[in-house]
Coordinates of C-alpha atoms in Angstrom, one line a residue:
X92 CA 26.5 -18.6 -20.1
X93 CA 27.0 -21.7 -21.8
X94 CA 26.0 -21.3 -25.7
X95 CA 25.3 -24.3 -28.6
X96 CA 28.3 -24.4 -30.8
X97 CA 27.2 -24.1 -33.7
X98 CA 25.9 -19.9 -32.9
X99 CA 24.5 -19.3 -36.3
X100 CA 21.3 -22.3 -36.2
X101 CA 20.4 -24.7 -33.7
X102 CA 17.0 -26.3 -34.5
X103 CA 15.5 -27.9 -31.0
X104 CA 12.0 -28.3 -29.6
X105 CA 9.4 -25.3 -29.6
X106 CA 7.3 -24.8 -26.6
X107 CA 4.2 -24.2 -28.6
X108 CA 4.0 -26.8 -31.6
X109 CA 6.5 -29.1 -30.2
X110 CA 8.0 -29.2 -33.7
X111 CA 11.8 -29.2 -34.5
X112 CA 11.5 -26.0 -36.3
X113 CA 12.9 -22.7 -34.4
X114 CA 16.6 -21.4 -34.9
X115 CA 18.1 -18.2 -33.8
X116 CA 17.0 -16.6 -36.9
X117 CA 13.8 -16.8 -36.4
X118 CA 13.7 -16.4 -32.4
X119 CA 15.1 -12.9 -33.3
X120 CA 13.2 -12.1 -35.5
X121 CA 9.6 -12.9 -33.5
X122 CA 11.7 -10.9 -30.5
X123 CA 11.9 -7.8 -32.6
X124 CA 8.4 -8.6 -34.0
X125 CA 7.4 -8.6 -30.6
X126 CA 9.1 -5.3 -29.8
X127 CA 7.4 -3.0 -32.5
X128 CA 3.9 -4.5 -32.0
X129 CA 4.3 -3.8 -28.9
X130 CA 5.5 0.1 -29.0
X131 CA 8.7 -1.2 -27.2
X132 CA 11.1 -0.5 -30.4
X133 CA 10.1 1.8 -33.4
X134 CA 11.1 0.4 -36.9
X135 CA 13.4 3.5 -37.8
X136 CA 15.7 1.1 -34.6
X137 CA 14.6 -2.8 -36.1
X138 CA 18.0 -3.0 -37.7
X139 CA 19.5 -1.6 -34.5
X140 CA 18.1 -3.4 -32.2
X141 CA 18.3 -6.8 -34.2
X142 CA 22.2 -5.7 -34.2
X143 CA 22.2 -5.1 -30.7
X144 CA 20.7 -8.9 -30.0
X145 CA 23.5 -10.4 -32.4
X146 CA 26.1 -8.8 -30.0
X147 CA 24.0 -10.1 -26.9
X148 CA 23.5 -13.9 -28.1
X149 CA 27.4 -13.7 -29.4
X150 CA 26.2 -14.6 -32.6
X151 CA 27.6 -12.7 -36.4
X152 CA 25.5 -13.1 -38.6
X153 CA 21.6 -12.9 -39.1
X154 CA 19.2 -13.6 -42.2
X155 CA 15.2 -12.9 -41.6
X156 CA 12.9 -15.9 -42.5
X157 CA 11.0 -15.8 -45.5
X158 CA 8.1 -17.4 -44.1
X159 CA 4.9 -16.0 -42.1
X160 CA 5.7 -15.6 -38.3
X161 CA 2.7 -15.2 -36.5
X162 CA 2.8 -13.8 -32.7
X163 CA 3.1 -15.4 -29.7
X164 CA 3.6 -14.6 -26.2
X165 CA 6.8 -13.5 -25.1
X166 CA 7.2 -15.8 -22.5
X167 CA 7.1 -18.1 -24.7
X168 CA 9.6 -16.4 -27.3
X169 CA 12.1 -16.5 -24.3
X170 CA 11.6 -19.5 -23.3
X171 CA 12.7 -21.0 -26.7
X172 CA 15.8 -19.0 -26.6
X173 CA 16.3 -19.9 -23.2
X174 CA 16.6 -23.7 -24.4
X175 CA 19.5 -22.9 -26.8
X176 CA 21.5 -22.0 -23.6
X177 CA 21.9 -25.7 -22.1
X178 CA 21.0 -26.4 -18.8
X179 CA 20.8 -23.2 -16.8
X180 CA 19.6 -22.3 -13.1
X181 CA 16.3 -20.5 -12.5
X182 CA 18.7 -17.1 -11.7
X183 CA 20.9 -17.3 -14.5
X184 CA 17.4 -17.8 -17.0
X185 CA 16.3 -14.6 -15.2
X186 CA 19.6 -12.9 -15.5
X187 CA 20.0 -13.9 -19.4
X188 CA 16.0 -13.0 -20.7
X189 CA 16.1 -9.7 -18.8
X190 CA 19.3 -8.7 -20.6
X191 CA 17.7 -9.7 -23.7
X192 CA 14.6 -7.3 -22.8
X193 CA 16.6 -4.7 -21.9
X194 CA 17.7 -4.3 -25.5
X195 CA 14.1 -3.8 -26.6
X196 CA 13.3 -1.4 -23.6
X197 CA 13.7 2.5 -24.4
X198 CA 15.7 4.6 -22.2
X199 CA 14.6 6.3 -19.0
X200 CA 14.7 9.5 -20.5
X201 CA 11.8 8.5 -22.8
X202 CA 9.7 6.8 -20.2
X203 CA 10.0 9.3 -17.8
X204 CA 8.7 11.7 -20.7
X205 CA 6.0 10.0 -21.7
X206 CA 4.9 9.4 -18.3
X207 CA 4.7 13.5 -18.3
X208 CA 3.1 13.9 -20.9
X209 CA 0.3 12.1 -20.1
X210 CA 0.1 12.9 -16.9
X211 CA -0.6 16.7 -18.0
X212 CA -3.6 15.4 -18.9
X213 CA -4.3 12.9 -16.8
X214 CA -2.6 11.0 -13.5
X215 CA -4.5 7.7 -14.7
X216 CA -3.6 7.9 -18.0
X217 CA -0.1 8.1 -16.9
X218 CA 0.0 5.1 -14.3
X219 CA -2.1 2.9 -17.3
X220 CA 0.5 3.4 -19.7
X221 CA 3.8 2.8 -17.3
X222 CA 1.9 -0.2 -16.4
X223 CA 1.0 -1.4 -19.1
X224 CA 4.4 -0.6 -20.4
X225 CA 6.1 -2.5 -17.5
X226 CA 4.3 -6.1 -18.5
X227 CA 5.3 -5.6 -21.9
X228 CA 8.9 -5.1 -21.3
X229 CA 8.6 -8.0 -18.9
X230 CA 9.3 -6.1 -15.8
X231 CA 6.3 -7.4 -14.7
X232 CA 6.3 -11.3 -15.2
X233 CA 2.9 -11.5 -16.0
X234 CA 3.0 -15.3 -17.0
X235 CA 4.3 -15.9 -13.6
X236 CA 1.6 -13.8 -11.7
X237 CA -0.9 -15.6 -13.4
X238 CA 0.1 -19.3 -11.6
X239 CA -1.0 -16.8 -8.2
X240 CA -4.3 -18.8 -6.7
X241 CA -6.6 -16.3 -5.2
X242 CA -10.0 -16.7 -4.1
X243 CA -12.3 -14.4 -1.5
X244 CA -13.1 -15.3 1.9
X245 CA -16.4 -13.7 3.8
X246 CA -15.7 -13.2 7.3
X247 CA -17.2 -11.3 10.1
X248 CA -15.7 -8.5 9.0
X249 CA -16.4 -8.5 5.5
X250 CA -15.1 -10.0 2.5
X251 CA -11.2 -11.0 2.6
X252 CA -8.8 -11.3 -0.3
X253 CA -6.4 -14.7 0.0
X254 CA -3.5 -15.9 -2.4
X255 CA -1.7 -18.2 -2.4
X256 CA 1.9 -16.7 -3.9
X257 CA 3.6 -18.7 -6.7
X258 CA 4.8 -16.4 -8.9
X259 CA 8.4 -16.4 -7.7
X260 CA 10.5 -19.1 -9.0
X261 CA 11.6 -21.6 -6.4
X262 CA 16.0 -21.3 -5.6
X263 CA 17.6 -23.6 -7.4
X264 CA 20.3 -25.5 -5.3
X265 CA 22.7 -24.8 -7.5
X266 CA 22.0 -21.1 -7.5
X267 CA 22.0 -21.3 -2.9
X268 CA 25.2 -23.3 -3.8
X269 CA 26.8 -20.3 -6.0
X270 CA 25.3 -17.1 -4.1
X271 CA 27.4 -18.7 -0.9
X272 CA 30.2 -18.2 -3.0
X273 CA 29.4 -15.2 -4.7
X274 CA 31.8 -11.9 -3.9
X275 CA 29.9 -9.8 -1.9
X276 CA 28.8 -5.8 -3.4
X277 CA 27.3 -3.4 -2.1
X278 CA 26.4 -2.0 -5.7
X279 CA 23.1 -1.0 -5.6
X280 CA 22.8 -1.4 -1.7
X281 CA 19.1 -3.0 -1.8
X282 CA 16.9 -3.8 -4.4
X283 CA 15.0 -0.3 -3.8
X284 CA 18.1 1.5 -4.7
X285 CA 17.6 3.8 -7.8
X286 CA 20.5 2.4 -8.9
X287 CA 18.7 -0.9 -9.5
X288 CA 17.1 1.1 -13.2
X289 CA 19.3 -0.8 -15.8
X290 CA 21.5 -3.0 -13.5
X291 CA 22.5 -6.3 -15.2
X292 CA 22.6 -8.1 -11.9
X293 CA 24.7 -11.0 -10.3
X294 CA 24.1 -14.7 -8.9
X295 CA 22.9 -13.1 -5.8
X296 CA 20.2 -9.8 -7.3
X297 CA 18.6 -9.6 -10.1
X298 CA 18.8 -8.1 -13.8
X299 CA 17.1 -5.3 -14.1
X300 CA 17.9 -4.4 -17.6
X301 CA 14.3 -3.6 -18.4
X302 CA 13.8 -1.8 -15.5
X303 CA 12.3 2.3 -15.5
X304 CA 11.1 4.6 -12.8
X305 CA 9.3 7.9 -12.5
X306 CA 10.5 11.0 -10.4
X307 CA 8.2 11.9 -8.5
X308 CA 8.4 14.9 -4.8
X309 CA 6.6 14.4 -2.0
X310 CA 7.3 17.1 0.6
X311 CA 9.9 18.6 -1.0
X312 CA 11.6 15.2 -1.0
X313 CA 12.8 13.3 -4.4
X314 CA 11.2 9.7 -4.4
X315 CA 11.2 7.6 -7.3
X316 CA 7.4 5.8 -8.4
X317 CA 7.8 2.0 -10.2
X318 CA 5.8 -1.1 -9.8
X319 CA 6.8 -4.3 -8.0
X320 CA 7.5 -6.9 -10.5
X321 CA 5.4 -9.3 -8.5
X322 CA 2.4 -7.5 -8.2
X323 CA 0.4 -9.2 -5.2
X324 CA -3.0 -7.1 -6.7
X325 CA -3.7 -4.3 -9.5
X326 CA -0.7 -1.8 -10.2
X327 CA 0.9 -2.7 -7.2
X328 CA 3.4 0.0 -7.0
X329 CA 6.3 1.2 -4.9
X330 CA 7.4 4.4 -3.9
X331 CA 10.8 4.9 -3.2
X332 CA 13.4 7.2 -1.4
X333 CA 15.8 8.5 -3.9
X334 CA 18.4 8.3 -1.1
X335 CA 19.1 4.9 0.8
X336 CA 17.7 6.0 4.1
X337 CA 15.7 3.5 7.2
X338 CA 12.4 3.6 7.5
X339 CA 10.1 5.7 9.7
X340 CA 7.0 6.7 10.9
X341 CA 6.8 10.4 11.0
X342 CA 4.7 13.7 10.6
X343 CA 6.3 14.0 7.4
X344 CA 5.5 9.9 6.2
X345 CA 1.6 11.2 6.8
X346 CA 2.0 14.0 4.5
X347 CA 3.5 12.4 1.9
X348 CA 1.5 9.4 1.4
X349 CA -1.3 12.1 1.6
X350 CA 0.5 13.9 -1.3
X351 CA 1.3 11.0 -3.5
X352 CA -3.0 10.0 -3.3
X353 CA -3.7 13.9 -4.2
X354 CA -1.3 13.4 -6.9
X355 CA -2.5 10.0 -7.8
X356 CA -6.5 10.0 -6.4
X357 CA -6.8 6.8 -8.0
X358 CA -4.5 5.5 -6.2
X359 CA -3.9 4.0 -2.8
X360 CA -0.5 4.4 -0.5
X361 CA 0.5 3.1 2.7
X362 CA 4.1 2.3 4.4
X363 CA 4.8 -0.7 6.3
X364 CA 5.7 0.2 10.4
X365 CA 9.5 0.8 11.1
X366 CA 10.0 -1.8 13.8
X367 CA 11.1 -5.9 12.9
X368 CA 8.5 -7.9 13.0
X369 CA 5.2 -5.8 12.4
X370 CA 7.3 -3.8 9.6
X371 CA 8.3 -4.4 6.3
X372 CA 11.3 -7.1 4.8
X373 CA 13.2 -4.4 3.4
X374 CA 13.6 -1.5 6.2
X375 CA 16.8 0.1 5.3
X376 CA 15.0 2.1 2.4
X377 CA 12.7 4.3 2.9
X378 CA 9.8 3.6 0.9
X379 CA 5.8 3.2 0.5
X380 CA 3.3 0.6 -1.0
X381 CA 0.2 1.1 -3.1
X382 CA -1.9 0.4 -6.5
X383 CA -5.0 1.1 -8.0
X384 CA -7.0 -1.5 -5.8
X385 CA -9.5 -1.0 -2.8
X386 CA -8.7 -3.1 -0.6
X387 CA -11.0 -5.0 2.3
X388 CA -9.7 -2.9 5.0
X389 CA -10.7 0.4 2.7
X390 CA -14.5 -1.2 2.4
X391 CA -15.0 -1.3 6.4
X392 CA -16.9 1.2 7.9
X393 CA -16.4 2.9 11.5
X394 CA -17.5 1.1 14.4
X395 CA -18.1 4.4 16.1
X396 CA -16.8 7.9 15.9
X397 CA -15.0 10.4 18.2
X398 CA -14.1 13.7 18.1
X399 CA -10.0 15.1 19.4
X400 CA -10.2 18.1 21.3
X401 CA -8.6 20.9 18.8
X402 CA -9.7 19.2 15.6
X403 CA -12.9 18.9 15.4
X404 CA -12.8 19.6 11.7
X405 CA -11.0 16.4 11.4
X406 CA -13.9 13.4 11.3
X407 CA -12.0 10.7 13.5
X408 CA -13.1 6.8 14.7
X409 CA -12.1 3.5 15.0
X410 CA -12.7 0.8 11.8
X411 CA -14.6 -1.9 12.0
X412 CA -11.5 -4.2 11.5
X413 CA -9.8 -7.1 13.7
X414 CA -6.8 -4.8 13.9
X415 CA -6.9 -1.6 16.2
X416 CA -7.1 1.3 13.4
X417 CA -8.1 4.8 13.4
X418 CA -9.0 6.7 10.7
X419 CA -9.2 10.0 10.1
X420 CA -11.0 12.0 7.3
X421 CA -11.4 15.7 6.7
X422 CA -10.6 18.3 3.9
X423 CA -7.4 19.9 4.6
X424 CA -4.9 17.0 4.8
X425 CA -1.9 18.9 6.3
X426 CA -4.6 18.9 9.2
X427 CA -4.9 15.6 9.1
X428 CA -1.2 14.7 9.3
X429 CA -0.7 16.9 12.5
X430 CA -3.5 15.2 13.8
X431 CA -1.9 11.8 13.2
X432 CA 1.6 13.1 14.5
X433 CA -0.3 13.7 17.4
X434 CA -1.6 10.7 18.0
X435 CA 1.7 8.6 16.6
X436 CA 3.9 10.6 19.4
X437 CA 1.1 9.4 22.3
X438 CA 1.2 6.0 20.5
X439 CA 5.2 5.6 20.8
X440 CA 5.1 6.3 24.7
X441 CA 1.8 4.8 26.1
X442 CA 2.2 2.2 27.7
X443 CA -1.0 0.3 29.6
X444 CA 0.1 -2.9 31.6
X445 CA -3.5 -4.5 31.7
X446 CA -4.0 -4.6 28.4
X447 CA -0.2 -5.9 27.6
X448 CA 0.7 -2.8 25.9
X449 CA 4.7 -2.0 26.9
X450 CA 6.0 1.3 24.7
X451 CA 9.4 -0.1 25.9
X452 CA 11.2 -2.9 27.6
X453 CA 14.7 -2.4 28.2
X454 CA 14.8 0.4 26.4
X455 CA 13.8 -1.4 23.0
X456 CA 10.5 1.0 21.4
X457 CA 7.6 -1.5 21.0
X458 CA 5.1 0.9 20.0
X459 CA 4.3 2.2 16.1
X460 CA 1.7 2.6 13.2
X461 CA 1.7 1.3 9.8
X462 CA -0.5 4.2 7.8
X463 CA -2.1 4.0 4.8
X464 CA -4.2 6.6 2.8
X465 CA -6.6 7.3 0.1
X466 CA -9.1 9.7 -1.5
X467 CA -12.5 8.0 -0.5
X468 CA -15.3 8.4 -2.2
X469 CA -16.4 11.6 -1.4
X470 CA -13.6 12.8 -3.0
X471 CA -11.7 13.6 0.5
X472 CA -8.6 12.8 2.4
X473 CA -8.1 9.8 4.5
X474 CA -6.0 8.3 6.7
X475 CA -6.0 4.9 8.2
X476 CA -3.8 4.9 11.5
X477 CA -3.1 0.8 12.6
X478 CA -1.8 0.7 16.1
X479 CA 1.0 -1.8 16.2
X480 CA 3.8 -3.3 18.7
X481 CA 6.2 -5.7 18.4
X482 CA 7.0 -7.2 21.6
X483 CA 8.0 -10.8 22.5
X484 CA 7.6 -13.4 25.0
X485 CA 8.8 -16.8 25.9
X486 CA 5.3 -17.7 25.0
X487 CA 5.2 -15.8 21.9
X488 CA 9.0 -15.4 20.7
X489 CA 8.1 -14.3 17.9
X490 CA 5.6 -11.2 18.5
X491 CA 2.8 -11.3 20.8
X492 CA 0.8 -9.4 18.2
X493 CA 1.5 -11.6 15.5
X494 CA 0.3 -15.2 14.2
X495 CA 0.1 -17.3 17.3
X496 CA 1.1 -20.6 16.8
X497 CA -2.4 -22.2 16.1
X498 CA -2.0 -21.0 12.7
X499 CA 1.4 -21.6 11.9
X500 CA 0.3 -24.7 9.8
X501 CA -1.1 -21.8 7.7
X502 CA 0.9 -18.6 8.0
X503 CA 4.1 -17.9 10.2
X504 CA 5.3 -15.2 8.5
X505 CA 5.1 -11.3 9.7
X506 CA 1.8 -9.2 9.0
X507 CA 2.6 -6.2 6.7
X508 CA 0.9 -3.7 5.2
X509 CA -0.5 -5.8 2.3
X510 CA -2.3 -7.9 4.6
X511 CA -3.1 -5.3 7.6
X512 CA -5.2 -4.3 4.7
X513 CA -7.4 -7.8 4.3
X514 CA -4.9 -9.2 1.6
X515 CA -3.7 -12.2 3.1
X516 CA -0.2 -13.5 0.9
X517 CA -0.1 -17.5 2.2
X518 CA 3.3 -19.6 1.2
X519 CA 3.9 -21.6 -2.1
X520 CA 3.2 -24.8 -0.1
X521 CA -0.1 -24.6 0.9
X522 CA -1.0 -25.2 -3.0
X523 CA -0.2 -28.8 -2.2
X524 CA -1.0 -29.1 1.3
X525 CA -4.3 -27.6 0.9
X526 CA -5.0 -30.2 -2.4
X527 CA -3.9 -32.9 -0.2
X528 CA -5.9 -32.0 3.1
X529 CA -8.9 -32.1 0.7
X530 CA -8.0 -35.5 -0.8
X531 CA -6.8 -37.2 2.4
X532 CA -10.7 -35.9 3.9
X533 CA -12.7 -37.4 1.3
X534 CA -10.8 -40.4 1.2
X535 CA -11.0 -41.3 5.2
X536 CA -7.1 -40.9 5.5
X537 CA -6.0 -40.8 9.0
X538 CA -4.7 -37.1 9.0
X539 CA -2.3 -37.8 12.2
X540 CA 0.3 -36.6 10.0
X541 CA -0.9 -33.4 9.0
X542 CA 0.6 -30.0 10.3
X543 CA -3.2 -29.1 9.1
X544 CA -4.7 -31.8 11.6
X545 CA -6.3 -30.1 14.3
X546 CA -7.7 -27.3 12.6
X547 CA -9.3 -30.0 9.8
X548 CA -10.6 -32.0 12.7
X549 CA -12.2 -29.1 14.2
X550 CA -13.0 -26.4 11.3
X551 CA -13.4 -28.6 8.2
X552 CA -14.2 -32.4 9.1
X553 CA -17.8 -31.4 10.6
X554 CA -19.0 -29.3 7.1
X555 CA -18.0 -32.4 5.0
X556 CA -20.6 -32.8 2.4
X557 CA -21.6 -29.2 2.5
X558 CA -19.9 -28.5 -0.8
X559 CA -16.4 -29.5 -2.5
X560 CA -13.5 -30.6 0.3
X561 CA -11.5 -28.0 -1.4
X562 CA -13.9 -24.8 -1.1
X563 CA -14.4 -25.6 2.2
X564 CA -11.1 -25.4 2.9
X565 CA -10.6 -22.3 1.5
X566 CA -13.7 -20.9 2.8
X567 CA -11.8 -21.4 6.4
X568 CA -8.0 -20.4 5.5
X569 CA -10.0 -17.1 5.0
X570 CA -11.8 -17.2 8.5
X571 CA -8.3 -18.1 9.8
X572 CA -7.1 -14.8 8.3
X573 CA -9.1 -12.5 9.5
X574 CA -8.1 -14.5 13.1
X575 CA -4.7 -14.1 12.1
X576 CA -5.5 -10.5 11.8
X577 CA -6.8 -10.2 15.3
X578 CA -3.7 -11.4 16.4
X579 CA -1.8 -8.7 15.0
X580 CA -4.3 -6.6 16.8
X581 CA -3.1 -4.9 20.3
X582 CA -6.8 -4.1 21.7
X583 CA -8.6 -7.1 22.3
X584 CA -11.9 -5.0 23.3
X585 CA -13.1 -1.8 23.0
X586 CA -13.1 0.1 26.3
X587 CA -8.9 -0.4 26.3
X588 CA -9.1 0.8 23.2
X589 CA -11.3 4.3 23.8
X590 CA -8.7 4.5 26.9
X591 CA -6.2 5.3 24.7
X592 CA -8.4 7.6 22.5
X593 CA -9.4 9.4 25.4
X594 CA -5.4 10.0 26.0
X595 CA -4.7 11.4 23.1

């Protein structure tokens, strides 16, 4: 890391006046300030810690101002001390302010302690505090989820949730140019790995300094319970394998996602599928998804019920949902995971050539479910079953159940769990392209250009003048969702559908 010469003071620019006024001194100082107001370092550790920030910055010597400091917001403390380090990349500005939070952050040993304490007397007053305690130790970049556009979307099947992601920093070229040459590690093996809690990270994965997670068992299993640091919606957590094992779908993924919302009834908890292309990005760990949100997918009623032969304690139907899902409610939710193994093992081999539905080609497995659960709100188990399958054509290379390439222009990327649930995450780009579409309407521009063309010709050009350009066109991205959606969705109509009910 490059440093000013002169270590001791270097006055430069502030990010909030715009005055020539901050030094080391001081940046310390409103850091440590930070820390206690926070809870993050107790002032019996101020001299400690402010010791601890000397070594860190290379710097030997320290005086504290004499005049009034009053609080700002960290990002903006670390900002400033990220100007006195020259011209750094976006991954080495990552790597150096998370070292410097990590100083401030208390040890796993007292988070995971806390987080006990309070969950003796409550599961939600636990997950508040560790998540509260995550954006303060700037685990959680909330300044960076708060650039996040997100709007809602009604659709024929209910209200949608859409962002549009910005919250993680663009690569800097020089940082693609490094990581190429970066010696390869396999220390920790993924960024799920346990070992991530206090890793100072490399060119190529990031700090984690200011990183803690929570033990937590799930069927006699040890996983480990932490947010995401770019939470897509509220207390987006992760729940993660202690051991680096693959994904899968399994009797025993049903009962412990149905464990962790008995432990958690706040919370919701699903797992992405454990096939490419209708799974998860990361699907060499074992692990699950969830947060304290209902999601759209949650607010959908049945569109009819059904009762399974041997479980008729076990309220069963399909959702009202452009995907094909099943859910299944009852009071005994070891019930409810046999029932779902049931219907996951006639899943993985059915196979019904009319509808397209292969279970294998080749002897490649097509078929799977992504399952999430919840305690609904009669204060019972539930389990929502999405039928996937992940087979390719040369018409669809990329997944026949999976954006088709009318809406590329808007989403290419693969339909996880987040969005099997009616959050749909669209790319950085379409902050600009969307602005632009809207601009290049009202002005008369000739949109032959446009990747968005044909869909603005035919979905947003003839409701011109109905309100703003813009709202329009976010009104349809969100219709284009829940399309996108019934992409993803193997049955097409309902009596294909039943078929397989009926097989089960």
């Amino acid at each position: 890391m490059p440093y000013p010469e002169d270590k001791k003071i270097r006055w430069h620019q502030s990010t909030v006046t715009g005055c020539i006024m901050t030094d080391y001194n001081y940046l310390i100082t409103e850091l440590v300030n930070y820390g206690e107001q926070s809870g993050l370092v107790d002032s019996l550790d101020r001299v400690y810690t402010v010791n601890r920030l000397l070594e860190a910055l290379g710097l030997e010597e320290y005086t504290e101002p004499g005049e009034e400091i009053i609080p700002r917001e960290l990002h903006l403390i670390l900002e400033d001390f990220l100007n006195l380090q020259g011209d750094l990349t976006n991954a080495q500005k990552d790597l150096f302010d998370t070292k410097l939070m990590g100083l401030l952050t208390p040890p796993p040993s007292y988070v995971v302690r806390k987080f006990e304490e309070l969950r003796t007397k409550s599961p939600k007053e636990a997950t508040d505090w560790y998540y509260d305690f995550s954006r303060k130790t700037n685990y959680i970049r909330t300044d960076r989820i708060a650039k996040d556009i997100k709007w809602k979307a009604n659709t024929v099947y209910g209200e949608m949730d859409i962002t549009i992601n910005l919250s993680k920093p663009e690569k800097d070229p020089r940082d693609i140019a490094a990581a190429g040459k970066a010696r390869s590690t396999s220390y920790p093996k993924c960024l799920l790995c346990t070992e991530n809690e206090g890793y100072a990270g490399t060119q190529t994965h990031p700090a984690r300094q200011n990183h803690r997670i929570i033990p937590i068992e799930l069927d006699g299993d040890a996983y480990f319970l932490q947010y995401s640091p770019y939470v897509y919606y509220n207390e987006h957590c992760i729940i993660l394998n202690k051991e680096h094992i693959p994904m899968v779908i399994n009797r025993s993924t049903f009962v412990k996602l149905l464990s962790f919302v008995e432990q958690f009834p706040h919370y919701t908890a699903g797992s992405n599928a454990d096939l490419p292309i209708v799974g998860g990005s990361i699907l060499s760990h074992d692990h699950f998804q969830g947060g304290c949100y209902t999601f759209p997918m949650a607010r959908a009623g049945y569109s009819e019920t059904f009762t399974i032969p041997g479980f008729e304690d076990i309220t069963a139907g399909i959702v009202n949902w452009p995907m094909s899902v099943i859910r299944l409610t009852g009071k005994d939710s070891l019930r409810i995971a046999d029932l779902a193994d049931r219907i996951l093992a006639r899943w993985r081999a059915y196979t019904n050539e009319e509808a397209f539905i292969f279970a294998e080609t080749d002897g490649v497995p097509h078929n799977t479910i992504t399952p999430i659960a919840r305690i609904n709100g009669s204060g019972d188990p539930e389990l929502d079953l999405v039928l996937r399958n992940n087979i390719t054509t040369e018409e669809y290379p990329l997944g026949v159940y999976h954006p088709h390439q009318e809406y590329h222009h808007l989403k290419k990327e693969n339909i996880g769990l987040i969005e099997v649930m009616g959050l749909a995450i669209l790319p950085a780009r379409l902050k600009k392209e969307l602005a632009d579409l809207a601009d290049a309407i009202d002005s008369g521009k000739d949109l032959s250009g446009s990747s968005h063309a044909a869909w603005a010709e035919e979905k947003i050009i003839p409701r011109k003048g109905e309100k703003d350009t813009l709202e329009i066109i976010k009104e349809e991205a969100g219709i284009a969702f829940a399309e996108i959606l019934e992409c993803a969705g193997v049955y097409k109509d309902r009596d294909a559908f039943m078929r397989f009910v009926k097989s089960v």
